[in-house]
Coordinates of C-alpha atoms in Angstrom, one line a residue:
M1 CA -14.3 -38.9 4.3
L2 CA -10.8 -40.3 4.9
L3 CA -8.1 -39.1 2.5
L4 CA -4.7 -40.7 2.2
A5 CA -2.3 -38.1 0.8
M6 CA 1.2 -38.6 -0.5
D7 CA 3.9 -36.7 -2.4
T8 CA 7.3 -37.9 -3.7
A9 CA 7.9 -35.2 -6.3
T10 CA 10.6 -33.4 -4.1
P11 CA 13.2 -34.8 -1.6
A12 CA 10.4 -34.9 1.0
V13 CA 8.7 -38.3 1.2
T14 CA 5.5 -37.2 2.9
V15 CA 2.2 -38.9 3.8
A16 CA -0.9 -37.8 5.7
L17 CA -4.4 -38.9 6.6
H18 CA -7.2 -36.3 6.6
D19 CA -10.7 -37.0 7.9
G20 CA -12.4 -34.1 6.0
D21 CA -12.0 -31.7 9.0
S22 CA -8.3 -32.0 9.9
V23 CA -5.2 -34.0 9.6
I24 CA -5.2 -37.0 12.0
A25 CA -1.7 -38.4 11.2
E26 CA 1.3 -37.5 9.2
S27 CA 4.8 -38.5 8.4
S28 CA 7.6 -36.7 6.5
Q29 CA 11.2 -37.5 5.8
V30 CA 13.6 -35.6 3.6
D31 CA 15.8 -38.0 1.5
A32 CA 16.1 -37.4 -2.2
R33 CA 17.4 -41.0 -2.9
R34 CA 15.1 -43.3 -0.9
H35 CA 11.5 -42.5 -2.1
G36 CA 10.9 -46.1 -2.9
E37 CA 12.2 -47.4 0.4
L38 CA 10.4 -44.8 2.6
L39 CA 7.0 -44.4 1.2
L40 CA 5.2 -47.6 2.1
P41 CA 6.6 -47.6 5.7
A42 CA 5.3 -44.0 6.0
V43 CA 1.8 -45.1 4.9
H44 CA 1.8 -47.9 7.4
R45 CA 3.0 -45.5 10.1
V46 CA 0.3 -43.0 9.6
L47 CA -2.5 -45.6 9.4
R48 CA -1.2 -47.2 12.7
E49 CA -1.0 -43.8 14.4
A50 CA -4.5 -42.9 13.3
G51 CA -5.8 -46.4 14.3
R52 CA -7.3 -46.9 10.8
E53 CA -7.1 -49.6 8.2
L54 CA -6.3 -49.0 4.6
D55 CA -9.8 -50.2 3.5
A56 CA -11.3 -47.2 5.4
V57 CA -9.7 -44.8 2.9
T58 CA -12.3 -43.1 0.7
G59 CA -10.0 -41.1 -1.6
I60 CA -6.3 -40.8 -2.4
V61 CA -4.5 -37.5 -3.0
V62 CA -1.2 -37.5 -4.8
G63 CA 1.2 -34.8 -5.8
V64 CA 1.7 -34.9 -9.6
G65 CA 4.8 -32.8 -9.7
P66 CA 6.6 -31.2 -11.3
G67 CA 9.5 -33.3 -10.1
P68 CA 12.4 -35.6 -11.1
Y69 CA 11.4 -38.7 -13.1
T70 CA 12.1 -41.5 -10.6
G71 CA 10.9 -40.0 -7.4
L72 CA 7.7 -38.6 -8.9
R73 CA 6.7 -41.9 -10.3
V74 CA 7.0 -43.7 -6.9
G75 CA 4.1 -41.7 -5.4
L76 CA 1.9 -41.9 -8.5
V77 CA 2.3 -45.6 -9.0
T78 CA 1.7 -46.2 -5.3
A79 CA -1.4 -44.1 -5.4
A80 CA -2.8 -45.9 -8.4
T81 CA -2.0 -49.3 -6.8
F82 CA -3.8 -48.5 -3.6
A83 CA -6.8 -47.2 -5.6
S84 CA -7.0 -50.4 -7.5
A85 CA -6.6 -52.5 -4.4
L86 CA -9.4 -50.6 -2.7
G87 CA -11.9 -51.2 -5.5
G88 CA -11.3 -48.1 -7.5
V89 CA -11.5 -45.3 -5.0
P90 CA -10.8 -41.9 -6.6
V91 CA -7.3 -40.6 -7.0
H92 CA -7.1 -36.8 -6.8
G93 CA -4.0 -35.3 -8.4
L94 CA -2.7 -31.9 -7.2
C95 CA 0.2 -29.9 -8.4
T96 CA 3.0 -30.3 -5.9
L97 CA 3.7 -26.5 -6.0
D98 CA 0.1 -25.9 -5.1
G99 CA 0.6 -27.9 -1.9
L100 CA 3.6 -25.7 -0.9
A101 CA 1.6 -22.6 -1.7
Y102 CA -1.3 -23.7 0.4
A103 CA 1.0 -24.5 3.3
S104 CA 2.5 -21.0 3.2
G105 CA -0.7 -19.3 4.0
I106 CA 0.6 -16.2 2.2
D107 CA -2.2 -13.8 1.3
E108 CA -0.3 -11.7 -1.3
P109 CA 1.4 -12.4 -4.6
F110 CA 4.4 -14.7 -4.2
V111 CA 6.4 -17.5 -5.9
V112 CA 6.9 -21.2 -5.2
A113 CA 10.3 -22.6 -6.3
T114 CA 11.6 -26.2 -5.8
D115 CA 14.9 -27.6 -6.8
A116 CA 14.8 -29.1 -10.3
R117 CA 18.6 -29.9 -10.2
R118 CA 20.7 -29.0 -13.3
K119 CA 20.9 -25.5 -11.7
E120 CA 17.2 -25.0 -12.5
V121 CA 14.0 -24.6 -10.5
Y122 CA 10.4 -25.7 -10.9
W123 CA 8.4 -22.6 -10.2
A124 CA 5.0 -20.9 -10.4
R125 CA 3.6 -17.6 -9.3
Y126 CA 0.5 -17.2 -7.1
D127 CA -1.8 -14.3 -6.2
N128 CA -2.4 -16.0 -2.8
S129 CA -2.1 -19.4 -1.2
R130 CA -5.0 -20.8 -3.2
T131 CA -4.6 -19.1 -6.6
R132 CA -1.9 -20.0 -9.1
V133 CA -1.6 -17.4 -11.9
T134 CA 1.4 -18.7 -13.9
G135 CA 3.3 -22.0 -14.4
P136 CA 4.4 -24.4 -13.4
A137 CA 7.6 -24.1 -15.5
V138 CA 11.2 -25.1 -15.3
D139 CA 14.0 -22.5 -15.8
R140 CA 17.4 -21.3 -14.6
P141 CA 16.8 -18.9 -11.8
A142 CA 18.8 -16.1 -13.5
D143 CA 16.5 -16.4 -16.5
I144 CA 13.4 -15.6 -14.5
A145 CA 14.9 -13.0 -12.2
D146 CA 12.9 -10.2 -13.7
Q147 CA 9.6 -12.2 -13.4
V148 CA 10.0 -13.0 -9.7
A149 CA 11.7 -9.8 -8.5
G150 CA 10.1 -8.3 -5.5
F151 CA 8.0 -11.3 -4.6
P152 CA 8.3 -13.5 -1.5
A153 CA 9.2 -17.1 -2.3
V154 CA 8.8 -20.5 -0.6
G155 CA 10.3 -23.9 -1.3
A156 CA 13.8 -25.4 -1.4
G157 CA 14.6 -23.7 -4.7
A158 CA 14.1 -20.3 -3.2
R159 CA 16.5 -21.2 -0.3
L160 CA 19.0 -22.5 -2.8
Y161 CA 19.1 -19.4 -5.0
G162 CA 18.9 -16.6 -2.6
E163 CA 20.4 -14.1 -5.0
V164 CA 17.2 -14.4 -7.1
F165 CA 14.8 -15.1 -4.2
P166 CA 16.1 -12.8 -1.4
D167 CA 12.8 -13.0 0.5
A168 CA 12.7 -16.8 1.1
R169 CA 10.0 -18.0 3.6
D170 CA 8.7 -21.2 5.0
P171 CA 7.8 -23.9 4.1
E172 CA 11.0 -25.2 2.5
H173 CA 9.7 -28.8 1.9
Q174 CA 6.4 -30.3 0.8
S175 CA 3.9 -31.5 3.3
A176 CA 1.2 -34.1 2.6
S177 CA -0.8 -32.5 5.4
A178 CA -1.1 -29.3 3.4
L179 CA -1.8 -31.3 0.2
A180 CA -4.6 -33.3 2.0
A181 CA -6.1 -30.1 3.5
L182 CA -6.1 -28.5 0.1
A183 CA -7.8 -31.5 -1.4
A184 CA -10.5 -31.5 1.3
A185 CA -11.2 -27.9 0.6
R186 CA -11.5 -28.5 -3.1
L187 CA -13.8 -31.4 -2.6
R188 CA -16.1 -29.4 -0.4
A189 CA -16.1 -26.6 -3.0
G190 CA -16.6 -29.0 -5.9
E191 CA -13.4 -27.7 -7.6
P192 CA -11.5 -29.8 -10.2
F193 CA -8.3 -31.8 -9.7
E194 CA -5.3 -32.6 -11.9
E195 CA -5.2 -35.9 -13.7
P196 CA -3.1 -38.3 -11.6
R197 CA -0.3 -38.3 -14.2
P198 CA 3.3 -37.2 -13.8
L199 CA 4.1 -33.6 -14.6
Y200 CA 7.7 -33.8 -15.8
L201 CA 8.2 -30.5 -17.8
R202 CA 11.3 -32.0 -19.3
R203 CA 12.7 -35.3 -20.7
P204 CA 14.3 -37.8 -18.3
D205 CA 18.0 -38.0 -18.0
A206 CA 18.1 -41.6 -19.2
Q207 CA 17.7 -41.9 -23.0
V208 CA 18.4 -44.4 -25.7
P209 CA 21.9 -43.6 -27.1
K210 CA 22.1 -42.5 -30.7
N211 CA 24.0 -44.4 -33.3
Y212 CA 24.6 -47.4 -31.1
K213 CA 26.1 -50.5 -32.5
V214 CA 23.9 -53.5 -33.0
V215 CA 25.4 -56.6 -31.4
T216 CA 22.6 -59.1 -31.9
P217 CA 22.8 -61.5 -34.8
K218 CA 20.7 -60.7 -37.9

């Protein structure tokens, strides 16, 4: 087994290689505006560090979000392109919040919250680092204060809204290493994956304007 994992659903552009037992190379950079520029160099970097070629990859793991429209699509399109180039190797989708939860190692009820912009968070509640019980959803922090009160929280959203998430813990950012390790564990256990399709939870910012004037000749 050689899994190539990537996630661009958050400001972290993160890539890792996992051989079924452990992570053998990883790269993470936090830059919310350069997903398209940073992802492919990161893939090349981890392959070079591990001394492997792309054609050795037996499966691709990708974070499906939730996340902003443009950044999220960078990872998903790249994963699909690699899978096609490699003759149709499987693409395993995982909820981005599940990767953060798994990285936390928390063994009690807690919350994962990432920054959804517009003064909102993408969030989900977990019984432990492997078990999601609600969500994912997108809400204003104040609107879910009663639902998350008393729970520890991880993710950049928890750090950003400390008045709602006073017990903010690591990790703050997504890690493809955790995503790859979670995927390997699910593969060993025969557990299902998400479809490798974007989980947006809301409409994109860019929309066709209403009542626009037609300027082309009839």
